[in-house]
PDB file of C-alpha atoms and ligand atoms in Angstrom:
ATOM      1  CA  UNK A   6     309.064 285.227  17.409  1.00  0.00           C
ATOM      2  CA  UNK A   7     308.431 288.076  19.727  1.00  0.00           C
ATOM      3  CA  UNK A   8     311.618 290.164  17.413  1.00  0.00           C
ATOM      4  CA  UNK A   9     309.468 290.133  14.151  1.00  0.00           C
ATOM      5  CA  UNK A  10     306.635 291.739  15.849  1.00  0.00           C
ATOM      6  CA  UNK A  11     308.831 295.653  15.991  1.00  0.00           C
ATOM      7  CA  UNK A  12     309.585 293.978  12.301  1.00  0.00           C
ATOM      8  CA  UNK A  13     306.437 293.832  10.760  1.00  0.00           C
ATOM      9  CA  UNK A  14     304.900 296.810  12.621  1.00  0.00           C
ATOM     10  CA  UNK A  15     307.950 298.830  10.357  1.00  0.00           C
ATOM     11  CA  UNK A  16     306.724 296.959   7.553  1.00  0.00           C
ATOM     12  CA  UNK A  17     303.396 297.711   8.029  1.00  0.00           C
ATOM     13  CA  UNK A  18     303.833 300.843   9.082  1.00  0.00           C
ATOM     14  CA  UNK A  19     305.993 301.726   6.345  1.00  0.00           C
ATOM     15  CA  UNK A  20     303.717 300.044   3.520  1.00  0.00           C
ATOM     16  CA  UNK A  21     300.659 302.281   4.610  1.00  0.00           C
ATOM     17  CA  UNK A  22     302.715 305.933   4.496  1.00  0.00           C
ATOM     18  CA  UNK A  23     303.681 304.809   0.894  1.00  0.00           C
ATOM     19  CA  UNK A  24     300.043 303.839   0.025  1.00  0.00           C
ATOM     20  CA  UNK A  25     298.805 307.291   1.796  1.00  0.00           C
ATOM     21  CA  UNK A  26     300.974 309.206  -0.305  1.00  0.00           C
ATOM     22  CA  UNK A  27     300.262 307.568  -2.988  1.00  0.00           C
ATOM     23  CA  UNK A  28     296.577 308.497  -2.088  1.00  0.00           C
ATOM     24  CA  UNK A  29     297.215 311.825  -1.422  1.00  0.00           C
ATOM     25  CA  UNK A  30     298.826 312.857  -4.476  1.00  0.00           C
ATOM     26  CA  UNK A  31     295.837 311.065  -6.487  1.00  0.00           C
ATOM     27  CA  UNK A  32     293.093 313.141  -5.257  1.00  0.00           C
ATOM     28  CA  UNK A  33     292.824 316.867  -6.240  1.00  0.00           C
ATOM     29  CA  UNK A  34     293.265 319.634  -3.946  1.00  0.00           C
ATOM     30  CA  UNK A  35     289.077 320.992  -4.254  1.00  0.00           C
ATOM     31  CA  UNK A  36     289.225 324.281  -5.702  1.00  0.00           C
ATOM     32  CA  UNK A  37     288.827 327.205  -3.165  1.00  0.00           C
ATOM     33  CA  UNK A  38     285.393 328.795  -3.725  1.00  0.00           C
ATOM     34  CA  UNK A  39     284.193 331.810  -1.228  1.00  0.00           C
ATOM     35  CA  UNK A  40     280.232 330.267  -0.190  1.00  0.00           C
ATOM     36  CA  UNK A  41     278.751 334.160  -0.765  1.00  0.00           C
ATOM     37  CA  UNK A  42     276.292 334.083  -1.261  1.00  0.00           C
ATOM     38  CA  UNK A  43     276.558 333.919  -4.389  1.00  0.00           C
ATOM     39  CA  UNK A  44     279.206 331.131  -4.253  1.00  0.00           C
ATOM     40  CA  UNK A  45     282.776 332.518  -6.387  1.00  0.00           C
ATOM     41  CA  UNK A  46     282.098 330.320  -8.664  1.00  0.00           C
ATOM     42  CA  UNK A  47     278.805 330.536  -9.772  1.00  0.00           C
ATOM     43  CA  UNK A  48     276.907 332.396 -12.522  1.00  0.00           C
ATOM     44  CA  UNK A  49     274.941 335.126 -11.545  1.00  0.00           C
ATOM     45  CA  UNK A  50     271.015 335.071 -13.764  1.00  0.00           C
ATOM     46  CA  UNK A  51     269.798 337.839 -11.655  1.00  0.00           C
ATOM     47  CA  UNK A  52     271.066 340.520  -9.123  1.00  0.00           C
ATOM     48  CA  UNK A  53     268.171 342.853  -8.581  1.00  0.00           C
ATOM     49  CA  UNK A  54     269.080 344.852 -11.304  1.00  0.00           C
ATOM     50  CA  UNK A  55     268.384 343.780 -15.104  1.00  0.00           C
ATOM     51  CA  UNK A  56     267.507 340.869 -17.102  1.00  0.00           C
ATOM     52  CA  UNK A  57     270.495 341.021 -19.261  1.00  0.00           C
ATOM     53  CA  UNK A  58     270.926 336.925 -18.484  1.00  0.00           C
ATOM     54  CA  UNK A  59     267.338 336.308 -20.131  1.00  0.00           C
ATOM     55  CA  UNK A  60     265.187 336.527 -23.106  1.00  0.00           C
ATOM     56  CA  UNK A  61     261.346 336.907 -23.458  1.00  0.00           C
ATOM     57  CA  UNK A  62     259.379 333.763 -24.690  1.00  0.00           C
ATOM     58  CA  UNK A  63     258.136 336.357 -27.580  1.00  0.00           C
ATOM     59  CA  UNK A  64     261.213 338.834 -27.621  1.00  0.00           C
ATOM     60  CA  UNK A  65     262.777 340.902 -25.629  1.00  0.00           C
ATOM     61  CA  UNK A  66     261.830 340.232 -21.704  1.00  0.00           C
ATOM     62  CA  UNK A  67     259.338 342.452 -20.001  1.00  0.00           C
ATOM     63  CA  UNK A  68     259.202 341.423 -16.080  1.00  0.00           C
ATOM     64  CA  UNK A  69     259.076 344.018 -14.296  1.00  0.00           C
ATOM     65  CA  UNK A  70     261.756 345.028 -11.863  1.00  0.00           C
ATOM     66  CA  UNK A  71     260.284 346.222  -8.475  1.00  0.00           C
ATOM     67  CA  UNK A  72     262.436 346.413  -5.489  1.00  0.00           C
ATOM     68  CA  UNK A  73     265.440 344.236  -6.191  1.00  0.00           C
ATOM     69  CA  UNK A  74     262.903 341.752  -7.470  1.00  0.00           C
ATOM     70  CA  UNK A  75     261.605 340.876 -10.979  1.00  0.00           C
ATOM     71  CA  UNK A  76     258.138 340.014 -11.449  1.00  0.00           C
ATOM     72  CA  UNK A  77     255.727 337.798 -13.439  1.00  0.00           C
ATOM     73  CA  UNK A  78     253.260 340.093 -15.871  1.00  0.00           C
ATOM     74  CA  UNK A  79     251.626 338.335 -18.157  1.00  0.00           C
ATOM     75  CA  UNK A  80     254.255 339.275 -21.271  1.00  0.00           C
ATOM     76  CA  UNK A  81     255.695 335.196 -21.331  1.00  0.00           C
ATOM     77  CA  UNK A  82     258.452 333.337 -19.800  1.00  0.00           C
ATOM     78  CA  UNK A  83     261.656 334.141 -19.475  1.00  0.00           C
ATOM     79  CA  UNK A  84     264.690 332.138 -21.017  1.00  0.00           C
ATOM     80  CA  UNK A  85     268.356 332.285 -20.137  1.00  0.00           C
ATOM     81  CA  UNK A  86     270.344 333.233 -22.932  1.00  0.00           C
ATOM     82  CA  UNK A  87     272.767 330.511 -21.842  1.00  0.00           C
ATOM     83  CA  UNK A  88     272.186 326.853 -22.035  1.00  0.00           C
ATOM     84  CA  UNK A  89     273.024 324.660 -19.024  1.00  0.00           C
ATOM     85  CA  UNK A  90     273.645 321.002 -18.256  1.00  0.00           C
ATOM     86  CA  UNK A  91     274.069 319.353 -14.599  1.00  0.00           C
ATOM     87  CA  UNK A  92     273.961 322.131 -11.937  1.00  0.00           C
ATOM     88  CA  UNK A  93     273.131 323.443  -8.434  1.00  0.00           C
ATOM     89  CA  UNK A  94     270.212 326.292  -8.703  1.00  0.00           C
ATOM     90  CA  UNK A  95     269.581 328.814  -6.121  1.00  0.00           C
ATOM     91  CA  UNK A  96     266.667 330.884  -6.413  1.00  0.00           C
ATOM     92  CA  UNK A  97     263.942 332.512  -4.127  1.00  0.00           C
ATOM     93  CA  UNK A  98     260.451 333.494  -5.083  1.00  0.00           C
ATOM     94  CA  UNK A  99     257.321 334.945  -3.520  1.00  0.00           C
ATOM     95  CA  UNK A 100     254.067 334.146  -4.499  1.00  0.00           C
ATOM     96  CA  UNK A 101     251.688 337.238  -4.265  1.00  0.00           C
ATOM     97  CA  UNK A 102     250.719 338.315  -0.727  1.00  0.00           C
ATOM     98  CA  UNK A 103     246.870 338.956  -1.404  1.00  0.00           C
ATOM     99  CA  UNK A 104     245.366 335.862  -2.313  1.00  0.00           C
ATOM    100  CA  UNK A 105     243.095 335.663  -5.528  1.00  0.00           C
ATOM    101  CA  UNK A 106     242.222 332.089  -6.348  1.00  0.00           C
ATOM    102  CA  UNK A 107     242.451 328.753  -5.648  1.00  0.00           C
ATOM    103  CA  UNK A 108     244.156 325.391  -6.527  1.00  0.00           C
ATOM    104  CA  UNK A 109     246.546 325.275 -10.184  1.00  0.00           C
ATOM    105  CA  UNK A 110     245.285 329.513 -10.039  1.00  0.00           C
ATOM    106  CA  UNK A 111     247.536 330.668  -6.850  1.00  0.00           C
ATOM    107  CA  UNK A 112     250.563 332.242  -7.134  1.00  0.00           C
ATOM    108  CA  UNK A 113     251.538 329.506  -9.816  1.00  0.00           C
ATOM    109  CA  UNK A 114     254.942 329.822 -11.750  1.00  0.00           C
ATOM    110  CA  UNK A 115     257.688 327.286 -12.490  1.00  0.00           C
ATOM    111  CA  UNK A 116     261.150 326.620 -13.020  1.00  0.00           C
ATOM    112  CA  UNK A 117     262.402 324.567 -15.478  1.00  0.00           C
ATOM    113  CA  UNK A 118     265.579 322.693 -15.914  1.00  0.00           C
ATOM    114  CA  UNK A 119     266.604 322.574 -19.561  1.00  0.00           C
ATOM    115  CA  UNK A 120     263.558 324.163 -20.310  1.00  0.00           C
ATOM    116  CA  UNK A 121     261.989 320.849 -19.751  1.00  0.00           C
ATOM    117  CA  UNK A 122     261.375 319.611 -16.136  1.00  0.00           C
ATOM    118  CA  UNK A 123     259.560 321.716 -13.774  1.00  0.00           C
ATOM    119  CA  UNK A 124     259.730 322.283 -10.223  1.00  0.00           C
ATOM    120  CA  UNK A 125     256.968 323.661  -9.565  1.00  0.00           C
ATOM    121  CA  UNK A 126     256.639 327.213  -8.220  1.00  0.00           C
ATOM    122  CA  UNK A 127     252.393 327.774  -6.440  1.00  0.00           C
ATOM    123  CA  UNK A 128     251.261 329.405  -3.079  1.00  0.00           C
ATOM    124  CA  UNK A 129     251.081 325.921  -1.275  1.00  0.00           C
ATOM    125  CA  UNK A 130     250.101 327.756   1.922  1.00  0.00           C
ATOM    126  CA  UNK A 131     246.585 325.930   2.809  1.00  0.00           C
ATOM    127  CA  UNK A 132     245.628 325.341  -0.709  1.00  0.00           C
ATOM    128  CA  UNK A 133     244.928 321.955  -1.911  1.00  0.00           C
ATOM    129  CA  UNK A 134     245.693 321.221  -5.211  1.00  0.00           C
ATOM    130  CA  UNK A 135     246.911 317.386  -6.781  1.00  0.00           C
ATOM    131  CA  UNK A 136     250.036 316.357  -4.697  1.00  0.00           C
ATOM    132  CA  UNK A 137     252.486 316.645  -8.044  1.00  0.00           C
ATOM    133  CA  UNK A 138     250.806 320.185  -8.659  1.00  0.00           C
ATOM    134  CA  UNK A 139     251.583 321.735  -5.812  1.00  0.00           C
ATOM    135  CA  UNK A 140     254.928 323.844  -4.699  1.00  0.00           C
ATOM    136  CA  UNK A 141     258.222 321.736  -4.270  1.00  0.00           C
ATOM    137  CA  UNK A 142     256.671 319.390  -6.521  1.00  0.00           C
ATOM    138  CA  UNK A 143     258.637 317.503  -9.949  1.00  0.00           C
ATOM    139  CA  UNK A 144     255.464 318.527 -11.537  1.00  0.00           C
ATOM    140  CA  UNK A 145     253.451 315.545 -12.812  1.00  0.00           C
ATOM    141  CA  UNK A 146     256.115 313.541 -11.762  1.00  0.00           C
ATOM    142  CA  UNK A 147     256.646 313.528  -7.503  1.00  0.00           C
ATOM    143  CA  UNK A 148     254.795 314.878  -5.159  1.00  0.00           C
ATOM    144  CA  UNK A 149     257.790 317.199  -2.547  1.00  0.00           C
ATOM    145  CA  UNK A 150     258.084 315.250   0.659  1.00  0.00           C
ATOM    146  CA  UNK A 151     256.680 317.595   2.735  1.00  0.00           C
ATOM    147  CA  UNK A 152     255.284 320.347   2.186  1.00  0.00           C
ATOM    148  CA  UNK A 153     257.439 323.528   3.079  1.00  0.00           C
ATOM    149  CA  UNK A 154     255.653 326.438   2.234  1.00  0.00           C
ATOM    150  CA  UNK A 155     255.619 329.875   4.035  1.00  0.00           C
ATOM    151  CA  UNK A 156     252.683 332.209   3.599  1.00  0.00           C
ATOM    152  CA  UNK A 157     251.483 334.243   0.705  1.00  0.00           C
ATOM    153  CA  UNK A 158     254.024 337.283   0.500  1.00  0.00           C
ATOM    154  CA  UNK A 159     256.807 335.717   2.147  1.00  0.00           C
ATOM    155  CA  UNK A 160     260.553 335.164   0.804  1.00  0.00           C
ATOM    156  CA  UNK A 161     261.277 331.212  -0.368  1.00  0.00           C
ATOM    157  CA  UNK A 162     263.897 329.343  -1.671  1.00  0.00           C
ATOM    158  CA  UNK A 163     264.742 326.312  -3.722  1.00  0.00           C
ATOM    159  CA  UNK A 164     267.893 324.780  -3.790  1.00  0.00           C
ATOM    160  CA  UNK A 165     267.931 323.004  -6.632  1.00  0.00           C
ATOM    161  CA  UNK A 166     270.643 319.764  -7.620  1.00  0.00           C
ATOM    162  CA  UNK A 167     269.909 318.623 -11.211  1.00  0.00           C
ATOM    163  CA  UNK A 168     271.470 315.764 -13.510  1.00  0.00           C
ATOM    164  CA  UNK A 169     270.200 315.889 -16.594  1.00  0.00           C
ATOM    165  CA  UNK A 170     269.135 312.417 -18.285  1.00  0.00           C
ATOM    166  CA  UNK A 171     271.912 310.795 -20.916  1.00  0.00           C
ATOM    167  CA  UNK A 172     271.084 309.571 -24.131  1.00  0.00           C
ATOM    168  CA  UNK A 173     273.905 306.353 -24.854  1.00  0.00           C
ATOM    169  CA  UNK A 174     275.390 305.904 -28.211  1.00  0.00           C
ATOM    170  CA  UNK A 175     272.682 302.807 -28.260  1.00  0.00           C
ATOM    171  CA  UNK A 176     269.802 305.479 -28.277  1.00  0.00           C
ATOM    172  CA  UNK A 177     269.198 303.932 -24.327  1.00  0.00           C
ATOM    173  CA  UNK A 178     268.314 306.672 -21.961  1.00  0.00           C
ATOM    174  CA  UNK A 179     269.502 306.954 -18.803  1.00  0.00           C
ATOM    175  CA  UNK A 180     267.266 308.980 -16.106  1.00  0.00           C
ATOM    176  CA  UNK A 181     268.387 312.084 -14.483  1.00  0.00           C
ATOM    177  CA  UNK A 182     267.827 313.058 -11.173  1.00  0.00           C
ATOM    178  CA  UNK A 183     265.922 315.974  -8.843  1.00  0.00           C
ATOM    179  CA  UNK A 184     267.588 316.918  -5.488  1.00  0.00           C
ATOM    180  CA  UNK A 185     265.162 320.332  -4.307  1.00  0.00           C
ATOM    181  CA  UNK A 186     265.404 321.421  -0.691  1.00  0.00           C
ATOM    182  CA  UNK A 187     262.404 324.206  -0.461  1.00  0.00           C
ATOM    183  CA  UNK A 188     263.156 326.854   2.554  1.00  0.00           C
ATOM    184  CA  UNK A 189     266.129 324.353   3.685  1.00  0.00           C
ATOM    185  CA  UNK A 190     264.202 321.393   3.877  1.00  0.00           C
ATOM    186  CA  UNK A 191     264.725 318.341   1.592  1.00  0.00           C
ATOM    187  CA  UNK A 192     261.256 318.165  -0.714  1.00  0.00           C
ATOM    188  CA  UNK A 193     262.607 315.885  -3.966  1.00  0.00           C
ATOM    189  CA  UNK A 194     265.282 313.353  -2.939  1.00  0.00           C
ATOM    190  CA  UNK A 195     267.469 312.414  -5.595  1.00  0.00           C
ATOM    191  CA  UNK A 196     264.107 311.716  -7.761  1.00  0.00           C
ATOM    192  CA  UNK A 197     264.542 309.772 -11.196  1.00  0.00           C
ATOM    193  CA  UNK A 198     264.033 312.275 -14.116  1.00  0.00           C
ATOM    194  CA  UNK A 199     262.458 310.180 -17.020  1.00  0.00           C
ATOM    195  CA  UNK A 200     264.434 311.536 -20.576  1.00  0.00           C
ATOM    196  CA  UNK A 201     261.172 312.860 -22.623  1.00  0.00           C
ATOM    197  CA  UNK A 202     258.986 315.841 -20.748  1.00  0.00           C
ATOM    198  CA  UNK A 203     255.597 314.982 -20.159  1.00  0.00           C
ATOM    199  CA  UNK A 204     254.589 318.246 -19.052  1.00  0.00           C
ATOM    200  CA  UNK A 205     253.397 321.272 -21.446  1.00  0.00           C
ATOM    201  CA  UNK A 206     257.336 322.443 -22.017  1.00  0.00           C
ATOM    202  CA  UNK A 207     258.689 324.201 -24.611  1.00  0.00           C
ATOM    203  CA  UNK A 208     262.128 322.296 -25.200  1.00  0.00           C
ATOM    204  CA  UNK A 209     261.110 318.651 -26.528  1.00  0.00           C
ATOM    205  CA  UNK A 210     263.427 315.904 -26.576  1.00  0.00           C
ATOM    206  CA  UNK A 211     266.429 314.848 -24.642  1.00  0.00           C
ATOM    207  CA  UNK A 212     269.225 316.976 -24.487  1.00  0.00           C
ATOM    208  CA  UNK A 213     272.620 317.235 -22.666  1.00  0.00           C
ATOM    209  CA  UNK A 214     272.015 320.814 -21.787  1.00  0.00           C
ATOM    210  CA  UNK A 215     269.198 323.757 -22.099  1.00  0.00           C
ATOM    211  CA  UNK A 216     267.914 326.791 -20.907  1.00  0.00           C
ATOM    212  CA  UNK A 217     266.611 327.467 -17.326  1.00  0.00           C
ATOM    213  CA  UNK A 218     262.923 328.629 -18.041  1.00  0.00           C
ATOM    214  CA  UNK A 219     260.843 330.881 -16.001  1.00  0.00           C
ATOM    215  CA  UNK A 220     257.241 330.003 -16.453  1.00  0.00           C
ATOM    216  CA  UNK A 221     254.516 333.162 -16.400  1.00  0.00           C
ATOM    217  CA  UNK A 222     251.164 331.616 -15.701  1.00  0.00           C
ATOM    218  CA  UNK A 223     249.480 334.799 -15.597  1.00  0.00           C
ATOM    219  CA  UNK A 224     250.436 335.058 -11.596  1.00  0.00           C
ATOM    220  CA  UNK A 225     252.412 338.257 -10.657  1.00  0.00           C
ATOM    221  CA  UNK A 226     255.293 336.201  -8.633  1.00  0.00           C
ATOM    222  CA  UNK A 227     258.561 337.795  -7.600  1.00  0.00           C
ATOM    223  CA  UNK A 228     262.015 335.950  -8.113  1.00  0.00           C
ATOM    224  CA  UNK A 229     265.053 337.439  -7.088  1.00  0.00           C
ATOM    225  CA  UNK A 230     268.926 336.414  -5.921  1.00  0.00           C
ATOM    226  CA  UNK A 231     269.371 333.393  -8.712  1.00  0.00           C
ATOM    227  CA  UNK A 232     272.497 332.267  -9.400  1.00  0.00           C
ATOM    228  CA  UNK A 233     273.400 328.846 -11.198  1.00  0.00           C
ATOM    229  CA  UNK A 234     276.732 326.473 -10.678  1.00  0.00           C
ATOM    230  CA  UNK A 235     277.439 324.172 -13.347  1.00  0.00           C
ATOM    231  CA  UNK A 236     278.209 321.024 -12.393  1.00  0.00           C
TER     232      UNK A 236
HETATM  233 MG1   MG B   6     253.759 326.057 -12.827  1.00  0.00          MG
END
């Protein structure tokens, strides 16, 4: 009895470097990507320079560029010229630094995944508007967590993880799903994404994959450093 202990411990010892192996050579070795920012791998939509990524809602697009920023004027949204599906978003706005109005009318903006779901993009810096209305917000949808906003003026950012919702060969849809951290902190956690926009969008329908969708709401907000990964 006490020689088949050394005997099994081989055994056993031998039977889990043959499953490890095995293990290891399953899994692929992740790709290398250099974090950036921008991450290696990921699409640049706007450096500070042009808006050769995007189209105008009516034409050509107008924003203004103005110190490595591009900004909201009242000529329509802007549209990516690509279509995109699942994805991590990076981008950082600034709602105007002299406040006008109130509510739904301060520094208000959006973006929109597949042209269809909004995160929504409003100086949320002591202004009360409806919970789902306000910045970090699904809009209509989810009210952020918390509300993360710096003051009028000031640099934000939304990280953005999106899974768009699936339409089965049955017609059946299957919800999608909002991850947004606003200034680093988590605001929409993993939030169901229903498959037909409610909201005012421009894209109707469910779809696989769709343009990212800058709303102008007649606000002069800044975006700059966007860049997209395709998931
Ligand atoms: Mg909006």
């Amino acid at each position: 009895m006490i020689q088949t202990v050394p005997l099994f411990r081989t055994f056993a010892s031998l039977f889990c470097f043959v499953v490890g192996a095995a293990t290891d050579a399953a899994a692929a070795e992740p790709p290398l990507v250099n974090p950036g920012p921008p991450p290696s791998d990921a699409i640049v939509l706007f450096d500070g320079k042009d808006l050769s990524q995007w189209r105008g809602e009516h034409g050509a697009p107008q924003w203004r560029i103005e110190d490595g920023a591009m900004v909201v004027n009242g000529t329509g949204s802007l549209i990516t010229r690509e279509n995109f599906g699942d994805c991590q978003l990076h981008i950082e706005w600034a709602a105007p630094a002299v406040v006008q109005d109130e509510g739904q009318g301060r520094g208000n903006s959006g973006v929109y995944l597949l042209g269809r779901y909004e995160i929504q993009v409003l100086d949320s810096y002591n202004n009360k508007t409806y919970p789902d209305g306000q910045a970090g917000a699904f809009y209509g949808h989810a009210a952020p967590l918390v509300n993360a906003a710096r003051k009028p003026g000031e640099w934000q950012t939304y990280d953005i993880i999106f899974h768009a919702p699936r339409t089965a060969a049955d017609g059946k849809v299957t919800p999608g799903s909002f991850t947004v951290l606003h200034n680093g902190v988590l605001v929409q956690d993993h939030v169901p994404i229903p498959g037909e926009p409610t909201t005012a969008a421009q894209f109707k329908g469910v779809a696989a994959k769709g343009p990212l969708v800058l709303q102008d709401h007649g606000n002069p907000v800044r975006f700059r450093n966007i860049w997209i990964r395709p998931l």
